[in-house]
Amino acid sequence: MRCGVIQICRIPTVADTGYDLLAMGRLFKGLCLGTKAVLYVAGGFSWNCEKQYRSMPTHGIGRYKYLLPKDAPKKKKDKHQMKQIKAATNTEYGVLNILVSGYDMTQVELFSKYIHKLCNRFRICIEENYALPTKSTEVMVMPEQGTKMYLDAVLRTHERIVQISRLNATFCPIFMEIILKNQPEGVQLSIKEHTEADYHARFKARPELEGLLAQM
């Protein structure tokens, strides 16, 4: 009898056919591989040979993506907001900006790194370490004969700021003396308190965008 993909077969006994059980087992194995589900009945016993895989015995082995947690959706970066300026106390300064500027960018970078490492060595709290937009200065020259000026050179000023806080008032003179003794040639150094105007100076002005926003 055959119904769908399931076949039920009457197995002859050894006395009827003369075959041994090993040969019959090979026959059963071949039938199991040829059909999706085959049921054999012989003398009250039944064997269910059914495929437990789809196409290959190794189907699905090695998959690990379902074990990993799902990544959270990326959030849009918020606009950079100004931090609250720490006030000075009787024994400590507030937020100070150490400004390093010069025409040679290599010297400016090396000196700002030296100040950063020096602050870490003396355990001075560093708020931020950033660069200001490069400033360009055009040098115009007027010839001896004539009134028309021509461009002679363009000087680019590079600025780096190391922002520190909670500097001890008694240690400040020693700290300044160490920095001044290691100041390289051609590099200018200045220290002043951090203000809101210094924060806005970090960003380049965009007059075209501001004009469009004003028209909307």
Steps between C-alpha positions, in 0.01 A plus 500: 500500500635851414367828630678823414868468580456225763537141389408191704662179381451142611841349563536131412660275756836329468334163449306634199782676319813335626678837547674578826422802717815688386382507141156613609653782703683629195174498309326698775778759499468553126126545526539754783734713292262498205184624675424771748341273758474121477341272758589129509296243685633148561378259761357771726812725486521834316785732405444866409770628264448876463736775390588738783674751274414701193764448236826407671585340835698813595220744425505791748829407665721803557228761514549741785328822396182413688706464818633857484294784651333729253676830441318803630404758237757774461401827659566831338782695653380784714636846446808584702390691806709722720597361838444695815809705589641405838548792736827572677547453874734649759767233438437391140451663163193437289521395133815627328590496130867447415528639146793386285535672162759530226568479128666157514230241559751232604643713781153599618383138509808375686483776761129445563566126544778582746263716707239223492749240628628744763146550632449125521828461686405758763140371511346822375143452376480540120157595372568505125779518245396639163609709202365834387434582132814598313537872434656628177675836470597646162817708481477774238805687369510834322785547249729803510369626171127472468190495716363153427555248782560134431477188715834394643412216742216333689560427869289231664464509877429168672348500847456223756328526837555284807212568738570423866311550825552487876860619480641557847590864562824412683614264224411735213832701506705179490286363217538820297876510552538145366294582190685825426842336529400237241325738260649458148595788272231638275217376726285742698343407832215662691274396788162650578169407657249316286195702392194444283661697216791252498253217455335660194843576350549126448248490215530659159243761407256409221346830384321343201320246718417763759355722228278218370380420851415866555288506181295194603 
